[in-house]
Amino acid sequence: MHNQDHILITINGEEFLAEPDQNLLDFINTTGEFVPQICYNESLGPIQTCDTCMVEVDGQIVRACGTYVSPGMQVNTTIDQVNTAQKEALDRITEKHELYCTVCDYNNGSCEIHNTVAAFGMEEQSRPFESKPYDVDQSSPFYRYDPDQCILCGRCVEVCQDVQVNETLLIDWEREKPRVVWDNDVPIDQSSCVSCGQCVTVCPCNALMETEMVGETGYMTNHSPGLLRSMIDLTKKAEPGYGPLFAVSDTEAAMREERIEKTKTVCTYCGVGCTFDVWTKDRKVLKVEPQHDSPANGISSCIKGKFGWDYVNAEERLTKPLIRDGESFVEVEWDQALSYVAKRFSEIKDENGADALGFISSSKATNEESYLMQKLARQAIGTNNIDNCSRYCQSPATKGLFRTVGHGGDSGSIDDIAEAEMVITIGSNTTESHPVLASRIKRSQKLFGQKLYVFDLRKHEMGQRADQFFQPKSGTDLVWLSAVTKYIIDQGWENRTFINKWVNGFEEYKESLSTFTLEYAEKLTGLTKDDLIGIAKQIVRVDKLAICWAMGVTQHQLGSDTSTAISNLLLITGNYMRNGTGAYPLRGHNNVQGCSDFGSMPNFLPGYEEVEDDTARNRYENAWGVKIPNKPGKDNHEMIKAIHDGELHSLYVLGEDTGIVDANINYVTAAFEKLDFFVVQDLFLTETAKYADVILPAAPSLEKEGTFTNTERRIQRLYKALDPLGDSRPDWEIIMNLANRLDYNWKYANPADIMDEAASLAPLFAGVRYDRLTQYNSLQWPVHADGTDTPLLYADGFPFDDHKARLYPLDFELKHDTNETYDLHVNNGRVLEHFHEGNMTYKSTAISSKIPNAFIEVSPELAEERGINEGAKVRLTSESGEVTGLVHITDRVRGKELFIPLNDNGKTAVNYLTNNNVDKDTNTPSYKEIAVKMDVLKQKGKSPLKSNNYRRGNPQPQIGVQVERKWDREDYIFPGSQVKQNG
């Protein structure tokens, strides 16, 4: 009996329909039959190291996880031979792993050895536990490895090699007692380990454990090793057999549930939007546990999301409102602070008009808080002077997509990037800025043959891994993109069918490309004609192309035009409207997408409806009972200039360290000093807050509810794990309290109320409701009123009147360059360990121990030319200002290119060098266009890159755990064969 898509198999005499080529163990797990399994993990697939999932298939004993269903297959999971083989495999595991559950920090209901042995009903082991001759590796500040408890299941190796693809871990199967090793067998802290914590997440037992868990989770685990040993021995003597041992340990585990909270949250760092459960005990963050069901990340995490939560309890947290008193601040109650802010806002509005006030919203705050911030500006004050930090990074990408395809967001999901046959990244240090997303690309390239082309100034990890790596001259990406597009059209390789059906403006666009010849592109970009032809050929050779880009594109004076050129190329080749294709501007902050989506922009209402659109504006005016100005307000950049020009008198900055992250800081902080009234709302006394008249203490994501929207337009809910510290409050409450002081009667009981209002007014979010976002459920906008969301944009056409996309003609003029005086170019960007200026991550002692300061990367050839060595101290001077810092010599940069990480708010803060030049279409600062001269202050010194930094490691790439090497050992016997011999 064949169903078209299914095949018939028999398990223990009962017939089942299975999918062709389905993993047998996966299938058995859906039938309710019990088969022990320890190395198998649904996120990792079959590893085949533990041998516990023995079953009989067509008369042969096999590993179920290593077998795939076939028609007519006869499977038995209960006969004596199978049971004996399973028992033998479990005995081998308990020989390696000592079960002392009651006094183990991992006894939280999730130890898979404990659970499997208990479910199997194993009362005692046939072989005693044998200790291994290795010490516990406690060298990492994040997690520890206990080889004595390790069962060599290899999950950690599998996840490191083929999911994270950092390729640090392996099992040395050749030694007498095999163990997991880091790199070429060095302590964890001296290896290439990036502390992503995925090995700890997948470990089935206590062999790998977060440092914060040790001695904290159990009622009897916080003891010295000697005492713990005697307690283990006592436990084992008192409880013969596993039954009584498990009864006691299960009771103790249940007690732990009473005091350990597990709360689903959304990561507060980059735009990937990882979700996970955070374990807390009182105010301690014990562990972060990603879930198989996490839509953006699955079981993946990075150093910041897994271990970067210390800032929540940092001593420097602001816990009371502060009002300036001369050169210092005094603590006041909320009532006084809010009344004072409302009074000053009203006075300034009465005296100078509503447009004398400006509002800057936060990409770290929730969607609901962005919505309220723009509502405060538009309803309570009456100005469109509202913006957010997407102005610093993402606005040009949004602009380029609006021009061509009509939506300012990723075309599809992270899954689509992984599914593409070819990925091009431009100006994106993906592994350090978006580590979990980068791993999806690395995995597709390593295991599934995805082609990876990387364009960047620096040969970072993605450049090293690329099938082809190109270093075009800074600011010339538009040129090679347009030249490649022209060449494709000239050869007749464009996707005519797609263009004829879905694209407007082809002839005019084709004409506009006339200047972008291969010769012109070669001259400007430095890429050879052969390179450009090769790129064009590769692009048309694949069926599915995805292009990812980031600040290396957007932070130029032609950032919007370059983003447009990317979209033009995708349209010409038909790489929209299908899974595995499209445009992916990688969003930098956890909610930079959502902050713009929900209206914190001078020209857009929530859902990207223009303030100049009478119909849209009237909808809000009717709902809010006010008139809203029908012209766009000032953006971040314009607000700072308006302060200098005496037009803007008051500024309210929420969760943004503008005085460090904006370009040309000297100019920005000079503006702050000119303000009549300055309000800053933040977690810490930031560099910006030091200029404020009033500082309002906000609460971080773990202390509130709300939603964030990640880079793939995915709206995800976060739940409150901790109470706000001291008198701090969630941003939404502060904004609401302030609006009510201004006589607007806002009555939101919770963030769900705010989302309901936003969804009722903005068509893009029509169907977004909290009951559709429970736990790991998410929605990708546009969301229709019935709750249907849109993982893939443009499937039915483009959001223009005729449903066709638009090719957008461009020209090019190089807007910046070095010269004789300022002869070096400074590039800048993120590092893996820190986030942005480091206000949160520097509060982590462990993270800071890995990378305590920013540094200046110098190429070996420039170092030789200037006579400097590692650790030299140099001063860089631009036309705007200067920085000093320590030199790290590396071939990641070449020639006269320098690189400075963003994570510094001291003397190496890159924005002392940047100027007021901006992208001509969006006013995004051209952070990447800095020409400097270098003065050597000291020729050599201590390296700024510590000896325990992962960049000094020595990765060992291989596919998976190489279980065949285990099977080849002389002391290995397959349990199925052993049963047959003994039978």
Tab-separated table of N, CA, C and O in Angstrom, residues 731-794:
chain	number	residue	atom	x	y	z
A	731	ASP	N	10.871	51.915	29.619
A	731	ASP	CA	10.749	53.148	28.823
A	731	ASP	C	9.292	53.489	28.529
A	731	ASP	O	8.902	54.656	28.554
A	732	TRP	N	8.475	52.468	28.210
A	732	TRP	CA	7.078	52.764	27.838
A	732	TRP	C	6.329	53.424	28.990
A	732	TRP	O	5.514	54.328	28.778
A	733	GLU	N	6.632	52.982	30.221
A	733	GLU	CA	5.970	53.589	31.377
A	733	GLU	C	6.413	55.037	31.564
A	733	GLU	O	5.597	55.916	31.855
A	734	ILE	N	7.714	55.276	31.374
A	734	ILE	CA	8.230	56.647	31.549
A	734	ILE	C	7.590	57.575	30.525
A	734	ILE	O	7.131	58.671	30.854
A	735	ILE	N	7.549	57.129	29.262
A	735	ILE	CA	6.980	57.981	28.201
A	735	ILE	C	5.494	58.242	28.486
A	735	ILE	O	5.001	59.372	28.339
A	736	MET	N	4.783	57.193	28.913
A	736	MET	CA	3.358	57.366	29.225
A	736	MET	C	3.169	58.336	30.398
A	736	MET	O	2.314	59.234	30.350
A	737	ASN	N	3.972	58.157	31.451
A	737	ASN	CA	3.879	59.061	32.610
A	737	ASN	C	4.121	60.507	32.192
A	737	ASN	O	3.458	61.430	32.659
A	738	LEU	N	5.074	60.686	31.271
A	738	LEU	CA	5.405	62.040	30.815
A	738	LEU	C	4.261	62.629	29.981
A	738	LEU	O	3.878	63.791	30.157
A	739	ALA	N	3.682	61.824	29.090
A	739	ALA	CA	2.561	62.292	28.272
A	739	ALA	C	1.397	62.724	29.162
A	739	ALA	O	0.726	63.731	28.888
A	740	ASN	N	1.183	61.968	30.241
A	740	ASN	CA	0.086	62.311	31.141
A	740	ASN	C	0.359	63.606	31.899
A	740	ASN	O	-0.572	64.350	32.224
A	741	ARG	N	1.629	63.918	32.162
A	741	ARG	CA	1.976	65.220	32.763
A	741	ARG	C	1.704	66.365	31.786
A	741	ARG	O	1.581	67.503	32.176
A	742	LEU	N	1.721	66.010	30.496
A	742	LEU	CA	1.439	67.024	29.468
A	742	LEU	C	-0.052	67.058	29.124
A	742	LEU	O	-0.451	67.563	28.070
A	743	ASP	N	-0.873	66.429	30.018
A	743	ASP	CA	-2.336	66.446	29.900
A	743	ASP	C	-2.885	65.600	28.759
A	743	ASP	O	-3.930	65.903	28.182
A	744	TYR	N	-2.155	64.536	28.393
A	744	TYR	CA	-2.693	63.563	27.440
A	744	TYR	C	-2.987	62.297	28.244
A	744	TYR	O	-2.090	61.749	28.879
A	745	ASN	N	-4.202	61.879	28.190
A	745	ASN	CA	-4.659	60.838	29.105
A	745	ASN	C	-4.389	59.445	28.526
A	745	ASN	O	-5.288	58.775	28.039
A	746	TRP	N	-3.126	59.022	28.545
A	746	TRP	CA	-2.776	57.693	28.047
A	746	TRP	C	-3.069	56.667	29.140
A	746	TRP	O	-2.661	56.854	30.283
A	747	LYS	N	-3.711	55.571	28.751
A	747	LYS	CA	-4.105	54.578	29.754
A	747	LYS	C	-3.683	53.175	29.325
A	747	LYS	O	-4.508	52.268	29.318
A	748	TYR	N	-2.453	52.991	28.938
A	748	TYR	CA	-1.996	51.649	28.548
A	748	TYR	C	-1.699	50.847	29.814
A	748	TYR	O	-0.889	51.261	30.640
A	749	ALA	N	-2.353	49.701	29.935
A	749	ALA	CA	-2.096	48.857	31.114
A	749	ALA	C	-0.811	48.062	30.929
A	749	ALA	O	-0.151	47.687	31.898
A	750	ASN	N	-0.440	47.802	29.673
A	750	ASN	CA	0.742	46.980	29.394
A	750	ASN	C	1.121	47.168	27.923
A	750	ASN	O	0.366	47.778	27.155
A	751	PRO	N	2.265	46.644	27.511
A	751	PRO	CA	2.686	46.809	26.108
A	751	PRO	C	1.706	46.209	25.096
A	751	PRO	O	1.636	46.675	23.961
A	752	ALA	N	0.949	45.192	25.489
A	752	ALA	CA	-0.030	44.599	24.559
A	752	ALA	C	-1.045	45.644	24.114
A	752	ALA	O	-1.463	45.673	22.942
A	753	ASP	N	-1.443	46.532	25.032
A	753	ASP	CA	-2.382	47.608	24.688
A	753	ASP	C	-1.785	48.532	23.623
A	753	ASP	O	-2.479	49.006	22.724
A	754	ILE	N	-0.486	48.813	23.778
A	754	ILE	CA	0.182	49.721	22.836
A	754	ILE	C	0.226	49.077	21.455
A	754	ILE	O	-0.074	49.707	20.428
A	755	MET	N	0.581	47.781	21.418
A	755	MET	CA	0.630	47.067	20.133
A	755	MET	C	-0.746	47.031	19.480
A	755	MET	O	-0.870	47.190	18.259
A	756	ASP	N	-1.798	46.853	20.282
A	756	ASP	CA	-3.151	46.835	19.723
A	756	ASP	C	-3.462	48.154	19.022
A	756	ASP	O	-4.055	48.177	17.941
A	757	GLU	N	-3.042	49.263	19.642
A	757	GLU	CA	-3.292	50.571	19.025
A	757	GLU	C	-2.498	50.720	17.724
A	757	GLU	O	-3.026	51.149	16.701
A	758	ALA	N	-1.214	50.347	17.773
A	758	ALA	CA	-0.372	50.457	16.575
A	758	ALA	C	-0.949	49.612	15.442
A	758	ALA	O	-1.026	50.052	14.284
A	759	ALA	N	-1.389	48.391	15.770
A	759	ALA	CA	-1.928	47.486	14.747
A	759	ALA	C	-3.245	48.012	14.170
A	759	ALA	O	-3.552	47.786	13.000
A	760	SER	N	-4.000	48.753	14.989
A	760	SER	CA	-5.278	49.287	14.501
A	760	SER	C	-5.074	50.462	13.546
A	760	SER	O	-5.954	50.791	12.761
A	761	LEU	N	-3.888	51.081	13.602
A	761	LEU	CA	-3.629	52.272	12.787
A	761	LEU	C	-2.685	52.027	11.604
A	761	LEU	O	-2.784	52.696	10.585
A	762	ALA	N	-1.752	51.104	11.741
A	762	ALA	CA	-0.740	50.867	10.693
A	762	ALA	C	-1.064	49.578	9.932
A	762	ALA	O	-0.961	48.493	10.496
A	763	PRO	N	-1.455	49.671	8.662
A	763	PRO	CA	-1.822	48.473	7.900
A	763	PRO	C	-0.727	47.395	7.864
A	763	PRO	O	-1.034	46.212	7.814
A	764	LEU	N	0.546	47.813	7.922
A	764	LEU	CA	1.655	46.847	7.868
A	764	LEU	C	1.583	45.828	9.012
A	764	LEU	O	2.049	44.707	8.897
A	765	PHE	N	0.981	46.257	10.153
A	765	PHE	CA	0.936	45.398	11.356
A	765	PHE	C	-0.499	45.013	11.725
A	765	PHE	O	-0.765	44.669	12.874
A	766	ALA	N	-1.399	45.057	10.767
A	766	ALA	CA	-2.827	44.904	11.067
A	766	ALA	C	-3.137	43.692	11.953
A	766	ALA	O	-3.980	43.759	12.843
A	767	GLY	N	-2.449	42.575	11.701
A	767	GLY	CA	-2.787	41.350	12.436
A	767	GLY	C	-1.857	41.021	13.583
A	767	GLY	O	-1.863	39.890	14.094
A	768	VAL	N	-1.038	41.976	14.007
A	768	VAL	CA	-0.092	41.691	15.090
A	768	VAL	C	-0.814	41.821	16.435
A	768	VAL	O	-1.322	42.879	16.776
A	769	ARG	N	-0.882	40.708	17.160
A	769	ARG	CA	-1.483	40.711	18.497
A	769	ARG	C	-0.639	39.825	19.399
A	769	ARG	O	-0.030	38.856	18.946
A	770	TYR	N	-0.642	40.145	20.687
A	770	TYR	CA	0.190	39.369	21.611
A	770	TYR	C	-0.220	37.900	21.689
A	770	TYR	O	0.628	37.039	21.903
A	771	ASP	N	-1.520	37.609	21.499
A	771	ASP	CA	-1.910	36.198	21.585
A	771	ASP	C	-1.430	35.401	20.366
A	771	ASP	O	-1.492	34.170	20.358
A	772	ARG	N	-0.922	36.115	19.344
A	772	ARG	CA	-0.306	35.423	18.198
A	772	ARG	C	1.207	35.365	18.333
A	772	ARG	O	1.893	34.875	17.436
A	773	LEU	N	1.722	35.924	19.411
A	773	LEU	CA	3.178	35.995	19.603
A	773	LEU	C	3.603	35.284	20.887
A	773	LEU	O	4.626	35.612	21.468
A	774	THR	N	2.816	34.318	21.334
A	774	THR	CA	3.151	33.658	22.599
A	774	THR	C	4.433	32.838	22.452
A	774	THR	O	4.674	32.203	21.422
A	775	GLN	N	5.239	32.867	23.506
A	775	GLN	CA	6.489	32.099	23.567
A	775	GLN	C	7.301	32.231	22.278
A	775	GLN	O	7.661	33.317	21.890
A	776	TYR	N	7.546	31.116	21.561
A	776	TYR	CA	8.439	31.176	20.403
A	776	TYR	C	7.703	31.435	19.081
A	776	TYR	O	8.292	31.312	18.013
A	777	ASN	N	6.437	31.800	19.156
A	777	ASN	CA	5.715	32.180	17.936
A	777	ASN	C	6.134	33.581	17.507
A	777	ASN	O	6.333	34.463	18.345
A	778	SER	N	6.249	33.796	16.198
A	778	SER	CA	6.674	35.105	15.698
A	778	SER	C	5.893	35.422	14.423
A	778	SER	O	5.253	34.541	13.849
A	779	LEU	N	5.940	36.678	14.008
A	779	LEU	CA	5.257	37.119	12.790
A	779	LEU	C	6.200	38.015	11.988
A	779	LEU	O	6.841	38.895	12.564
A	780	GLN	N	6.274	37.795	10.688
A	780	GLN	CA	7.109	38.635	9.825
A	780	GLN	C	6.206	39.568	9.013
A	780	GLN	O	5.325	39.106	8.287
A	781	TRP	N	6.430	40.885	9.176
A	781	TRP	CA	5.543	41.831	8.479
A	781	TRP	C	5.808	41.818	6.967
A	781	TRP	O	6.875	41.420	6.561
A	782	PRO	N	4.788	42.238	6.170
A	782	PRO	CA	3.452	42.682	6.543
A	782	PRO	C	2.624	41.541	7.159
A	782	PRO	O	2.711	40.395	6.710
A	783	VAL	N	1.795	41.913	8.172
A	783	VAL	CA	0.923	40.934	8.829
A	783	VAL	C	-0.518	41.353	8.557
A	783	VAL	O	-0.945	42.438	8.954
A	784	HIS	N	-1.252	40.501	7.845
A	784	HIS	CA	-2.638	40.824	7.473
A	784	HIS	C	-3.554	40.707	8.685
A	784	HIS	O	-3.215	40.047	9.672
A	785	ALA	N	-4.721	41.305	8.579
A	785	ALA	CA	-5.644	41.378	9.713
A	785	ALA	C	-5.978	39.997	10.283
A	785	ALA	O	-6.202	39.849	11.487
A	786	ASP	N	-5.961	38.971	9.429
A	786	ASP	CA	-6.297	37.628	9.926
A	786	ASP	C	-5.108	36.925	10.574
A	786	ASP	O	-5.204	35.758	10.963
A	787	GLY	N	-3.979	37.622	10.666
A	787	GLY	CA	-2.794	37.038	11.312
A	787	GLY	C	-1.828	36.366	10.359
A	787	GLY	O	-0.769	35.892	10.761
A	788	THR	N	-2.172	36.325	9.057
A	788	THR	CA	-1.244	35.754	8.059
A	788	THR	C	-0.049	36.683	7.909
A	788	THR	O	-0.210	37.878	7.664
A	789	ASP	N	1.157	36.133	8.043
A	789	ASP	CA	2.342	36.982	7.893
A	789	ASP	C	3.049	36.686	6.578
A	789	ASP	O	2.548	35.930	5.746
A	790	THR	N	4.219	37.309	6.375
A	790	THR	CA	4.871	37.284	5.055
A	790	THR	C	6.363	36.962	5.196
A	790	THR	O	7.210	37.853	5.119
A	791	PRO	N	6.699	35.676	5.396
A	791	PRO	CA	8.126	35.334	5.495
A	791	PRO	C	8.912	35.740	4.249
A	791	PRO	O	10.041	36.208	4.352
A	792	LEU	N	8.298	35.570	3.052
A	792	LEU	CA	8.961	35.946	1.807
A	792	LEU	C	8.201	37.115	1.181
A	792	LEU	O	7.016	36.998	0.863
A	793	LEU	N	8.893	38.244	1.014
A	793	LEU	CA	8.273	39.406	0.380
A	793	LEU	C	8.132	39.191	-1.132
A	793	LEU	O	8.891	38.414	-1.734
A	794	TYR	N	7.211	39.915	-1.716
A	794	TYR	CA	7.059	40.042	-3.189
A	794	TYR	C	6.614	38.760	-3.888
A	794	TYR	O	6.683	38.679	-5.102
